[in-house]
Coordinates of C-alpha atoms in Angstrom, one line a residue:
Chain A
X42 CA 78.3 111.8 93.6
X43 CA 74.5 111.0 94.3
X44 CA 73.8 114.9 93.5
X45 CA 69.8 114.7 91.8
X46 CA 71.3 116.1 88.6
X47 CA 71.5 112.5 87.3
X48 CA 68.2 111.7 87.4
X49 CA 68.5 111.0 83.4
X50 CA 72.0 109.8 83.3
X51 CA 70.9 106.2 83.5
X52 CA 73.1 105.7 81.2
X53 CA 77.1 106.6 80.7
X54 CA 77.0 105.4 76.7
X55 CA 77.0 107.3 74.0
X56 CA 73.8 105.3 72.8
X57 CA 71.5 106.0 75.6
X58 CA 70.1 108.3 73.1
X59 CA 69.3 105.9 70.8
X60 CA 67.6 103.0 73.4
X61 CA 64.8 103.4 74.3
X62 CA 63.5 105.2 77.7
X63 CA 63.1 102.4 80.0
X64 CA 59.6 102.2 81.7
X65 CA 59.2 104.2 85.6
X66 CA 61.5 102.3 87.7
X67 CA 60.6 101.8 91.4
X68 CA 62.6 104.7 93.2
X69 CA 65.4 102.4 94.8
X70 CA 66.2 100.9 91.6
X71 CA 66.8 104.3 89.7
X72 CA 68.4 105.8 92.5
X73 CA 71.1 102.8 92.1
X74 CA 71.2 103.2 88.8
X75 CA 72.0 106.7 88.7
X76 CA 74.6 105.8 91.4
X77 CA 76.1 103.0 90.1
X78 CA 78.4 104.3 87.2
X79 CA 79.7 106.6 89.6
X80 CA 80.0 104.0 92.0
X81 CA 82.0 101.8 89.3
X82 CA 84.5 104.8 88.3
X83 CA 85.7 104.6 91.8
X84 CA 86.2 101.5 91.8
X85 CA 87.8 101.4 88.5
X86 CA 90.3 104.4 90.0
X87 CA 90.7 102.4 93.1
X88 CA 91.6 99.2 90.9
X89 CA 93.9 100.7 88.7
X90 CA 95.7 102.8 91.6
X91 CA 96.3 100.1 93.3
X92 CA 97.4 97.5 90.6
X93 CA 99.7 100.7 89.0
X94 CA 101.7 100.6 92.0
X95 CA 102.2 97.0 92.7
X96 CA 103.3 97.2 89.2
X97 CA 105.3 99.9 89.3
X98 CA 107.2 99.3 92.5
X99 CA 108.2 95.8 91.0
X100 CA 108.9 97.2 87.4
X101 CA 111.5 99.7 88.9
X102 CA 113.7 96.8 90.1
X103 CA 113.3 93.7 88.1
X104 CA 115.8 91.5 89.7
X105 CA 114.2 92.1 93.3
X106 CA 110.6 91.1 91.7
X107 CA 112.1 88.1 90.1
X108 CA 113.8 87.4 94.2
X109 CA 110.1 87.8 95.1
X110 CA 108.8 85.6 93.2
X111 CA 111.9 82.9 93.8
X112 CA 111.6 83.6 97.6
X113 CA 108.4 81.4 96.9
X114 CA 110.0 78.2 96.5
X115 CA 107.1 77.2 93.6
X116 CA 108.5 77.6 90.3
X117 CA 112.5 77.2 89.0
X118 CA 114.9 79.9 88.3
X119 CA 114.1 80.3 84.2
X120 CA 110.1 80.7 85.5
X121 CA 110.9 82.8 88.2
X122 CA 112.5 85.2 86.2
X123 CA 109.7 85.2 83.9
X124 CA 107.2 85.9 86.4
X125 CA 109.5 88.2 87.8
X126 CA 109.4 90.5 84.9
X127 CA 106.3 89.9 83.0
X128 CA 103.7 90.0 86.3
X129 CA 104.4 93.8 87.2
X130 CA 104.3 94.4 83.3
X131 CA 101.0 92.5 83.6
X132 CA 99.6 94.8 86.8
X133 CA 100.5 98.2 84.8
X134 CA 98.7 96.8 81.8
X135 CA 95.5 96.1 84.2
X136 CA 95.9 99.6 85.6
X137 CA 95.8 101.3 82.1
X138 CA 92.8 99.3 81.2
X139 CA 91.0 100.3 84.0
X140 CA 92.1 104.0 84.2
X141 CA 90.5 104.3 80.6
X142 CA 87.8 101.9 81.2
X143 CA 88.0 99.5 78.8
X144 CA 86.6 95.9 78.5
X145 CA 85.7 96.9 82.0
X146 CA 83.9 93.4 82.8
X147 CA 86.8 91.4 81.2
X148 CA 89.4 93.3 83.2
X149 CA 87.6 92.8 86.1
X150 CA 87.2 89.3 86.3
X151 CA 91.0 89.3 84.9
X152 CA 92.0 91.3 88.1
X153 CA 89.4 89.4 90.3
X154 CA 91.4 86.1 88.9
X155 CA 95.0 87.6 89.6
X156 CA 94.4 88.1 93.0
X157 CA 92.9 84.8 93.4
X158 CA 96.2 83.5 92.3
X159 CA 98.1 86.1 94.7
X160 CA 95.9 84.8 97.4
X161 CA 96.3 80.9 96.5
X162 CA 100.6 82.1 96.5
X163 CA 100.3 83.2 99.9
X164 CA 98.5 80.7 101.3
X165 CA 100.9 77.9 100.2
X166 CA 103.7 79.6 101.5
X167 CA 102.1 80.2 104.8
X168 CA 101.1 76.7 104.4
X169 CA 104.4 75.3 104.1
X170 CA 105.9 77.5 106.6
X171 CA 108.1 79.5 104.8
X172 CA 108.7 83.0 106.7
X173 CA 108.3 85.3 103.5
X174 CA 107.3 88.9 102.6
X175 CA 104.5 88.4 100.0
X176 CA 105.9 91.0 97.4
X177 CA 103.6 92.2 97.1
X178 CA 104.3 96.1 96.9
X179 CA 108.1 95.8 95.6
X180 CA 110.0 94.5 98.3
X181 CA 109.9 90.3 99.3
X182 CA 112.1 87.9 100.2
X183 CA 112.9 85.9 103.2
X184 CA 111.7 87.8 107.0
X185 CA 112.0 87.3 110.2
X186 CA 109.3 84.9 111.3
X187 CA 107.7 87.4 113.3
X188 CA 107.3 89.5 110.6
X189 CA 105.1 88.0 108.3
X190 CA 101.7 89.5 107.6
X191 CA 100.3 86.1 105.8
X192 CA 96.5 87.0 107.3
X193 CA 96.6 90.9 106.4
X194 CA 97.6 90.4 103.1
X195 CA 95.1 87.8 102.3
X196 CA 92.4 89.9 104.0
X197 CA 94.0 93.3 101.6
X198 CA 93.6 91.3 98.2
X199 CA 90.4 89.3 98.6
X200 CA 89.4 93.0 99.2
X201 CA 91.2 93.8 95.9
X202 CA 89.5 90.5 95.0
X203 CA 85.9 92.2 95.6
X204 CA 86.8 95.3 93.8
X205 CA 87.6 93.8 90.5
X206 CA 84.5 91.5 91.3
X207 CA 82.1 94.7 91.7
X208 CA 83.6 95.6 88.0
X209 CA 82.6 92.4 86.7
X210 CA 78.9 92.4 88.0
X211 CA 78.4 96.6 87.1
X212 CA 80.9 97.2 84.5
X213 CA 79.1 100.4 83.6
X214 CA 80.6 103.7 84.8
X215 CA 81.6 107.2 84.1
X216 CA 84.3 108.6 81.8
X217 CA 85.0 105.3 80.4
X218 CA 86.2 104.4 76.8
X219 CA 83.4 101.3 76.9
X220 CA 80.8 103.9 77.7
X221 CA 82.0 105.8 74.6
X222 CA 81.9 102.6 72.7
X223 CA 78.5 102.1 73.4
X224 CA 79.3 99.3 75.7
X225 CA 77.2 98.1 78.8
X226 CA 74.4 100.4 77.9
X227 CA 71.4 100.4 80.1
X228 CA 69.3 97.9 78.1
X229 CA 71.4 95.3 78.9
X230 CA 71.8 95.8 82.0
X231 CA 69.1 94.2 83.4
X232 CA 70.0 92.9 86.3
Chain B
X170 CA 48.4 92.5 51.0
X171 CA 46.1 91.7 54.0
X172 CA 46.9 93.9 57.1
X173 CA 47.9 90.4 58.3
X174 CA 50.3 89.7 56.3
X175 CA 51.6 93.4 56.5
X176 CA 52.2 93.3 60.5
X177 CA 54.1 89.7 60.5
X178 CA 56.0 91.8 57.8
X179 CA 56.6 94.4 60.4
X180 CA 57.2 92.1 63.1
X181 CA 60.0 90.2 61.0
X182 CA 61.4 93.6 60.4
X183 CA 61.8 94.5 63.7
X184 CA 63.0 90.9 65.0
X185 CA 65.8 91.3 62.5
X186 CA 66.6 94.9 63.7
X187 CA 66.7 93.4 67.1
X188 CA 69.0 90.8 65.8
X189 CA 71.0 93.0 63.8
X190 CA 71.6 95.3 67.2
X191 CA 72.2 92.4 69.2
X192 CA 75.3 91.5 66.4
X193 CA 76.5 95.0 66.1
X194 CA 76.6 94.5 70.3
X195 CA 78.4 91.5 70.3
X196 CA 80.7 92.8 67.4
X197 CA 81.9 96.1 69.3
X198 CA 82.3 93.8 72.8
X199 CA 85.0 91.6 71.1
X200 CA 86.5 94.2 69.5
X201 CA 86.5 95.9 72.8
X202 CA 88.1 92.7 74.2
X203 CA 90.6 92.9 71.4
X204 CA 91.6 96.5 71.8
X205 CA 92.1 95.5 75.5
X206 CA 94.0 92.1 75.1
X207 CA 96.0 94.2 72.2
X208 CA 96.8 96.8 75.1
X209 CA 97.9 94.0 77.7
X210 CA 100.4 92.4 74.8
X211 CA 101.8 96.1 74.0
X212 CA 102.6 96.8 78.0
X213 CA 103.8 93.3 78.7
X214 CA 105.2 92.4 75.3
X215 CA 107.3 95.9 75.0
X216 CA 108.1 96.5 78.5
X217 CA 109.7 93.3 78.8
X218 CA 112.1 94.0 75.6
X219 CA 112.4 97.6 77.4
X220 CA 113.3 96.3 80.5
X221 CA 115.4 93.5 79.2
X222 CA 117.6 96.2 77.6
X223 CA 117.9 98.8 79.9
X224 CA 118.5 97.2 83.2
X225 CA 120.1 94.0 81.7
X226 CA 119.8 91.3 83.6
X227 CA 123.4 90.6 83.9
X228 CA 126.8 91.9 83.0
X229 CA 128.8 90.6 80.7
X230 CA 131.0 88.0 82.2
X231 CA 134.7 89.2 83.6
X232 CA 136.8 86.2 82.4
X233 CA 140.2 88.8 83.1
X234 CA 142.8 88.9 85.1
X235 CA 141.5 90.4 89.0
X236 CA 143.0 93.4 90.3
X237 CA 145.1 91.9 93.4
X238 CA 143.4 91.3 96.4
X239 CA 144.4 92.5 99.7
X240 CA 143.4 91.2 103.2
X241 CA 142.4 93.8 105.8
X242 CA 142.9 93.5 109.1
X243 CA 139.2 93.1 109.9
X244 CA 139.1 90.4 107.9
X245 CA 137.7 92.2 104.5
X246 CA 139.0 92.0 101.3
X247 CA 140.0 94.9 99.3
X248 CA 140.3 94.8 95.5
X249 CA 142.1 96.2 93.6
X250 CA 145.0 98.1 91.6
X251 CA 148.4 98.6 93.5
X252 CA 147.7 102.4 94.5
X253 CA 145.1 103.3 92.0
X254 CA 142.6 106.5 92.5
X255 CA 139.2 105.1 92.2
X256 CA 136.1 105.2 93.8
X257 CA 135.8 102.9 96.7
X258 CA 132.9 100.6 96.3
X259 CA 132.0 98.7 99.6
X260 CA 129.8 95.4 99.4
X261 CA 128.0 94.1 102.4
X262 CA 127.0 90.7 101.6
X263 CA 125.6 87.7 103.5
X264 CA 126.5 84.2 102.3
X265 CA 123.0 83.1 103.2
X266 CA 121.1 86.2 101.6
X267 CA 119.1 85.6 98.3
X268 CA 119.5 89.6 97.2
X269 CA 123.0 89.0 98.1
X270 CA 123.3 86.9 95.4
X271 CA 121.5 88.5 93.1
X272 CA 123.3 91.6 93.2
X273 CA 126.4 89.1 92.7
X274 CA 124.8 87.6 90.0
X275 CA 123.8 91.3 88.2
X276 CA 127.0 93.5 89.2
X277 CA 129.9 90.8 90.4
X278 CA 131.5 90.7 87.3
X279 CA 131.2 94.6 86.6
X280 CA 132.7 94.6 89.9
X281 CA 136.1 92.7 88.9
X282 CA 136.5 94.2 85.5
X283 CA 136.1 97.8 86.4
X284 CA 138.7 96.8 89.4
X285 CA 140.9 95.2 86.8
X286 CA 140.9 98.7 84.6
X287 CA 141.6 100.4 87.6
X288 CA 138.5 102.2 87.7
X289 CA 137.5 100.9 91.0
X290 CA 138.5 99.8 94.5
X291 CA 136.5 97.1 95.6
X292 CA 136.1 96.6 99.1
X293 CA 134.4 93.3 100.0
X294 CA 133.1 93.3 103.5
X295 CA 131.2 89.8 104.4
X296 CA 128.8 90.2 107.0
X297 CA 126.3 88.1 108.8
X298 CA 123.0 89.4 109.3
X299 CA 121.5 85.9 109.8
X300 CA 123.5 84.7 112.4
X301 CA 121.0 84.7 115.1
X302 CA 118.4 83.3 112.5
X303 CA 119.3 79.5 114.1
X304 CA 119.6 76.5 112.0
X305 CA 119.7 76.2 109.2
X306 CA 120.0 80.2 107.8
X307 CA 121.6 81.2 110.6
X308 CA 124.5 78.1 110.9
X309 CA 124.8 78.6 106.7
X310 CA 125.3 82.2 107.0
X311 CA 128.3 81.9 109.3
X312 CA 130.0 78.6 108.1
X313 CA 130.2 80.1 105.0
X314 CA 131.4 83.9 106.0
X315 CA 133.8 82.0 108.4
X316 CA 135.3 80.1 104.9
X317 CA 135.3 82.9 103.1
X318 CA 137.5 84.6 105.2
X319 CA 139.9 81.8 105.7
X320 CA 140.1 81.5 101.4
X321 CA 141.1 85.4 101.9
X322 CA 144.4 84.2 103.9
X323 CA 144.7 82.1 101.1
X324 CA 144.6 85.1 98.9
X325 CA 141.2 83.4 97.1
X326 CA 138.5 85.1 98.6
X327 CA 137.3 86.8 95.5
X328 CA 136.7 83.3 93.3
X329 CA 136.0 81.8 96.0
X330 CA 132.9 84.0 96.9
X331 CA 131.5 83.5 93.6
X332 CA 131.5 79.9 94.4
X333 CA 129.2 80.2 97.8
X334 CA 127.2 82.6 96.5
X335 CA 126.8 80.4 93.0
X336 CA 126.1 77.2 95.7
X337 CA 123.3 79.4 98.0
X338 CA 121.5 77.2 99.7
X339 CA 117.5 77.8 100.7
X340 CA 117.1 79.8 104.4
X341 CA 115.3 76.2 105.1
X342 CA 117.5 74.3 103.8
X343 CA 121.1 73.2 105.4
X344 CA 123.9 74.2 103.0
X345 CA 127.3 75.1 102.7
X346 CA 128.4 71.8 104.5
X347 CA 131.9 71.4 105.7
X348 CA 132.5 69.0 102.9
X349 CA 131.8 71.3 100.1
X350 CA 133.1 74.5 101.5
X351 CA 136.4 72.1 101.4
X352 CA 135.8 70.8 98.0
X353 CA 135.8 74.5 96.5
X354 CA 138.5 75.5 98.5
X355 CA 140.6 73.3 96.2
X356 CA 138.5 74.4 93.4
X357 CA 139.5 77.7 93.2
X358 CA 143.6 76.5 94.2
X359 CA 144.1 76.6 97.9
X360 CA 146.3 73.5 98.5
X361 CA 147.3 74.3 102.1
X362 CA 145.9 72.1 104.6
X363 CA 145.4 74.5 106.9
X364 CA 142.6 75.4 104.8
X365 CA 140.6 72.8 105.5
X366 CA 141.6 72.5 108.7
X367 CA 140.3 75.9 109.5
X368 CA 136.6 75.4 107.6
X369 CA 136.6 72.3 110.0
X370 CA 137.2 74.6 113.3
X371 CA 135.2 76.9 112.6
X372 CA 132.2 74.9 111.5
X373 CA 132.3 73.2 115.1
X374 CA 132.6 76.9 116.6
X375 CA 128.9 78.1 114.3
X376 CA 127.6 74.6 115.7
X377 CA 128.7 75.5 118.9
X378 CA 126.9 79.1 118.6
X379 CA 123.8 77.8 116.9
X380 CA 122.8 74.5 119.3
X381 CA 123.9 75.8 122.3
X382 CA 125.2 79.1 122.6
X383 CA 122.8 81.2 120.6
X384 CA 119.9 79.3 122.3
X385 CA 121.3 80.0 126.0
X386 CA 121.9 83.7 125.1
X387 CA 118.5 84.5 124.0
X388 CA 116.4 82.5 126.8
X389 CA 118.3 84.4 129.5
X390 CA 118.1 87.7 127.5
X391 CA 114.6 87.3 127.2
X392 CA 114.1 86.4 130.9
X393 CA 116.1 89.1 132.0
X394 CA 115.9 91.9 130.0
X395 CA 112.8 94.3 129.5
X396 CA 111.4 93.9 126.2
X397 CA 111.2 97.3 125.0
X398 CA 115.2 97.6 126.0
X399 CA 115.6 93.8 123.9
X400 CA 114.1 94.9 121.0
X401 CA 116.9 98.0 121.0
X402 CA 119.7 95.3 121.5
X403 CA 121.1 94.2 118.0
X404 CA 123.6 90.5 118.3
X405 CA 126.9 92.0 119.5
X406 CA 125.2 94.0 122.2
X407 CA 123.3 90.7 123.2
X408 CA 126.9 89.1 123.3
X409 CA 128.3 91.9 125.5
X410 CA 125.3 91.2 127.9
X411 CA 126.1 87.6 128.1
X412 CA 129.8 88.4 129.2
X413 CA 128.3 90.3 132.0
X414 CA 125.5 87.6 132.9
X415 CA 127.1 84.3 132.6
X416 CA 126.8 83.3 128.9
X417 CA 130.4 82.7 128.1
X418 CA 131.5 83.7 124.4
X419 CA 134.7 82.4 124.5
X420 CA 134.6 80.0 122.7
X421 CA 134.8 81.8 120.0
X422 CA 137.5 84.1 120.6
X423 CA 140.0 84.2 117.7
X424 CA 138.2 82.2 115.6
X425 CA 136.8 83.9 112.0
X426 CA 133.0 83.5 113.3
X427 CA 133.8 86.3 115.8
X428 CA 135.8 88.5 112.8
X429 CA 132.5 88.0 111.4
X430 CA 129.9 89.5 114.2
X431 CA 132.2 92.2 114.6
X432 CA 132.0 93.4 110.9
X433 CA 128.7 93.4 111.2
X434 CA 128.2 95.3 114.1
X435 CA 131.4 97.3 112.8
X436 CA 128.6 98.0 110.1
X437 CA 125.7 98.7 111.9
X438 CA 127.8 101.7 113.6
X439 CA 129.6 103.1 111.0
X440 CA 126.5 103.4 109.2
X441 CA 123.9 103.9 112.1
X442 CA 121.8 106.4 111.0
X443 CA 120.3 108.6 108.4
X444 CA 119.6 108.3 104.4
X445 CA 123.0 105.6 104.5
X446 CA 122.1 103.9 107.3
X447 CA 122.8 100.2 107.0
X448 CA 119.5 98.3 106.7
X449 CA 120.6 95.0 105.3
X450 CA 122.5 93.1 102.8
X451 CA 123.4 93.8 100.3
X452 CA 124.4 97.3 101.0
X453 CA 126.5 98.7 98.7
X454 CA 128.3 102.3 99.2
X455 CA 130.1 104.4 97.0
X456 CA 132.9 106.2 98.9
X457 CA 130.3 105.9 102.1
X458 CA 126.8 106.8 100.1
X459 CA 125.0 104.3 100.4
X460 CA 123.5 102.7 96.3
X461 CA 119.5 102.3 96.1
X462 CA 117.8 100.5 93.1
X463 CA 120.6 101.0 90.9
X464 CA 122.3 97.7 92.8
X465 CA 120.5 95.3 91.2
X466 CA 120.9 97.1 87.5
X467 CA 123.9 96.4 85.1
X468 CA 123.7 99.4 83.4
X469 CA 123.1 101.9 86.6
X470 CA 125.6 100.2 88.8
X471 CA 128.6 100.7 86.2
X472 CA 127.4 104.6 85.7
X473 CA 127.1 105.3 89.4
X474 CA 130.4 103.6 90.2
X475 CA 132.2 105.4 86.8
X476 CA 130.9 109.2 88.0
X477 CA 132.2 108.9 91.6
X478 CA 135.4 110.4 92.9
X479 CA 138.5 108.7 93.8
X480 CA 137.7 107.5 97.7
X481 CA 139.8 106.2 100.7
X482 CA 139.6 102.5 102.3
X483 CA 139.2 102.6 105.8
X484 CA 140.6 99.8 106.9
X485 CA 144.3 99.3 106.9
X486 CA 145.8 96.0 105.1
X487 CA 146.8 93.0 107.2
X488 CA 150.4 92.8 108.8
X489 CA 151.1 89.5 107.6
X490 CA 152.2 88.2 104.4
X491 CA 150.3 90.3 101.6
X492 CA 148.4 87.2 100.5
X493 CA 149.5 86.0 97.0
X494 CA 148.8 89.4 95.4
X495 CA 151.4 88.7 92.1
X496 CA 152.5 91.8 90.6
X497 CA 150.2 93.4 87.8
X498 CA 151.2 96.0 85.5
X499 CA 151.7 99.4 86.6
X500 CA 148.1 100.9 87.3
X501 CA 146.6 102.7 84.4
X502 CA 146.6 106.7 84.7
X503 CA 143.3 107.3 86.7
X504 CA 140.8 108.8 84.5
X505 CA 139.5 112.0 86.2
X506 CA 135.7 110.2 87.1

């Protein structure tokens, strides 16, 4: 994706015609930038892919993502099921931003935030010592002691964390609807 | 005009351009914001009415009559129509399991009514998967199994199900206590002593198996055996091993704790391997296939059950007394499934 064919592409919008050329950039920098929106479509793929099928492996069987949600011991039955049906709902509606590129920054931070609460979830039930599947991927509920994965799955989604984190610093990227909109052009990405 | 005042002019000009941009920025990021938060409201807002209506998240409450219910001689319960042609519908549930309850929650009442029309045999199999899970899952899970099955000598083990399964306690939490099993026993109309009488032995034998046997079993096991073989060994083969090495399971011989282990090792082999293998509670089958997501929805559990075949119990019915099975009306002609 670093192919030297983008050496004007600084930026995805639809605008870029209309900004001004920004003055010679040290080398580094415009090699980032050229990189960058690429960079931040895979990302935004990554993101979506992986919020689209937490979603959709919950979404298929609501009453086992509401017994996910319950096997957490925080909230009561009317909340749970709530949660339960809404949060996968939630995930797909993330996914479908991303995949189009939309509000790319917002949705970022918004996924950034979700996993912060996922994260914050996991760690009070390891906390408390309940012996739980995070439900993360459709199937939770009580386990085996010996089968809980408490440190991966913190590890996975502050990783999921730093992707929807990467959005929210470089928002710009390919083949997005924001870039179409004229959105996170070059000028104002002066960072 | 002075050149002076001409470039201020100019300058005003293009501060206000850059203003104007900077709006016309701002304008199309919260509209961009809006489109988004619009999208988030469709996908959450609509799928949730889409999903409340298509996978329901209950059925419609069975207040009817139940089909009869027969004990088998392993203990289970069958339901249903004097000798109707139905599908046979085989639930493996632990007491102690939240899914199990869920699923009983969703699909329990589809259950009884489409056992009432005669469109169903339902074959209720308890099972304990937790038993070696200690106290408290593991001492829940069988207290409760072991009541369930005396309430189906009593002839009550349908209503009397709903009850444990509508009382679930937490896996952390101890629940199902002798008192209360007692208290619903009456609840659902078993008067006979013997009732109570039989929760009460059978709770000592689960505190029996949890405090000291279980404990015993698996520190010897584990001293003994090689782990690779352990991890192979499921509870009954564990208990077979004892017999041979000194751990004495005798105490639980006749009682309803041991009925229970054996259906759910009887379980584990029928179903041993393959795209039916038994994996857990709840399983449900349909004449031996074993259900996948539609268990936990209303509307997919009725369909699947209504375009089965007519299927055979396997078990045969208890010798004794044919519980308190009162006489229904004739079973309905069998609609061809």
């Amino acid at each position: 994706m670093s192919t030297g064919t983008e050496e004007n592409a600084l930026s995805g919008g639809a605008d870029s015609i209309r900004d001004e050329a920004p003055p010679a950039e040290p080398a580094a920098t415009s090699r980032w930038a050229a990189v960058q929106p690429w960079l931040s479509l895979i990302v935004r793929v990554a993101l979506a892919g992986i919020l689209g099928y937490a979603g959709y492996t919950k979404v298929i069987v609501p009453a086992l993502s509401v017994e996910s949600v319950a096997a957490y011991e925080l909230f009561g039955e009317t909340l749970n099921q709530l949660i339960g049906y809404t949060l996968p709902l939630f995930e797909l509606a993330l996914a479908l931003l991303l995949l189009a590129g939309l509000a790319t920054r917002v949705t970022g931070i918004i996924s950034a935030l979700l996993m912060a609460v996922f994260i914050a979830g996991i760690a009070s039930a390891w906390a408390r010592g309940l012996t739980i599947d995070c439900g993360c991927f459709g199937t939770g509920g009580v386990v085996d002691a010996d089968e809980t994965t408490y440190a991966l799955d913190i590890a996975r989604d502050l990783g999921f964390m730093a992707l929807g984190l990467f959005l929210a610093i470089w928002p710009r990227s390919r083949y997005s609807l924001d870039g179409a909109l004229g959105l996170y052009s070059s000028s104002d990405e002066e960072r | 005009m002075s050149k002076e005042s001409r470039r201020t002019n100019r300058e005003r000009l293009r501060q206000e351009r850059i203003k104007q941009k900077k709006r016309a920025k701002r304008n199309r990021l919260l509209a961009t914001i809006g489109a988004a938060v619009a999208v988030i409201a469709l996908v959450v807002g609509g799928g949730y009415l889409i999903v409340q209506a298509s996978n329901g998240t209950s059925a419609e409450e069975y207040t009817g009559t139940l089909a009869p219910q027969t004990l088998q001689e392993d203990g289970s319960v069958v339901m249903a129509l004097d000798g109707v042609a139905a599908p046979v519908v085989e639930v493996y549930a632990d007491y102690q399991c939240s899914h199990c309850a869920r699923f009983e929650m969703i699909n329990g009442d589809t259950l009884k009514e489409l056992a009432a029309q005669g469109e169903a045999i339902v074959h209720y199999r308890p099972v304990s998967i937790f038993a070696d899970a200690g106290d408290p899952a593991g001492a829940n899970s069988l207290r409760a199994a072991a009541a369930a099955r005396a309430a189906a000598e009593h002839g009550k083990f349908v209503e009397y199900s709903d009850i444990l399964f509508d009382n679930q306690p937490s896996t952390r939490q101890q629940g199902y206590a002798v008192d209360d099993l007692i208290a619903w026993g009456e609840e659902v109309g078993i008067t006979d002593p013997a009732f109570a009488e039989r929760v009460r032995s059978e709770s000592e034998i689960v505190e029996e198996f949890v405090t000291n046997y279980y404990p015993e079993l698996s520190t010897k096991a584990r001293a003994e055996i090689p782990e690779d073989q352990l991890r192979t060994m499921r509870l009954n083969d564990l208990i077979e091993w004892g017999e041979d090495n000194g751990v004495d399971s005798s105490f639980m011989d006749g009682s309803h704790v041991r009925s229970v282990l054996d259906a759910t090792a009887a379980v584990n082999a029928k179903y041993s391997e393959g795209a039916n293998a038994f994996g857990g509670t709840p399983s449900i089958y349909i004449n031996g296939t074993l259900l996948g997501n539609e268990t936990y929805s209303a509307t997919d559990f009725r369909e699947a059950v209504l375009a089965a075949p007519p299927g055979q119990v396997d078990t045969r019915p208890a010798a004794e007394e044919d519980t308190d099975a009162t006489p229904s009306e004739p079973p309905s002609p069998s609609p061809p499934a």
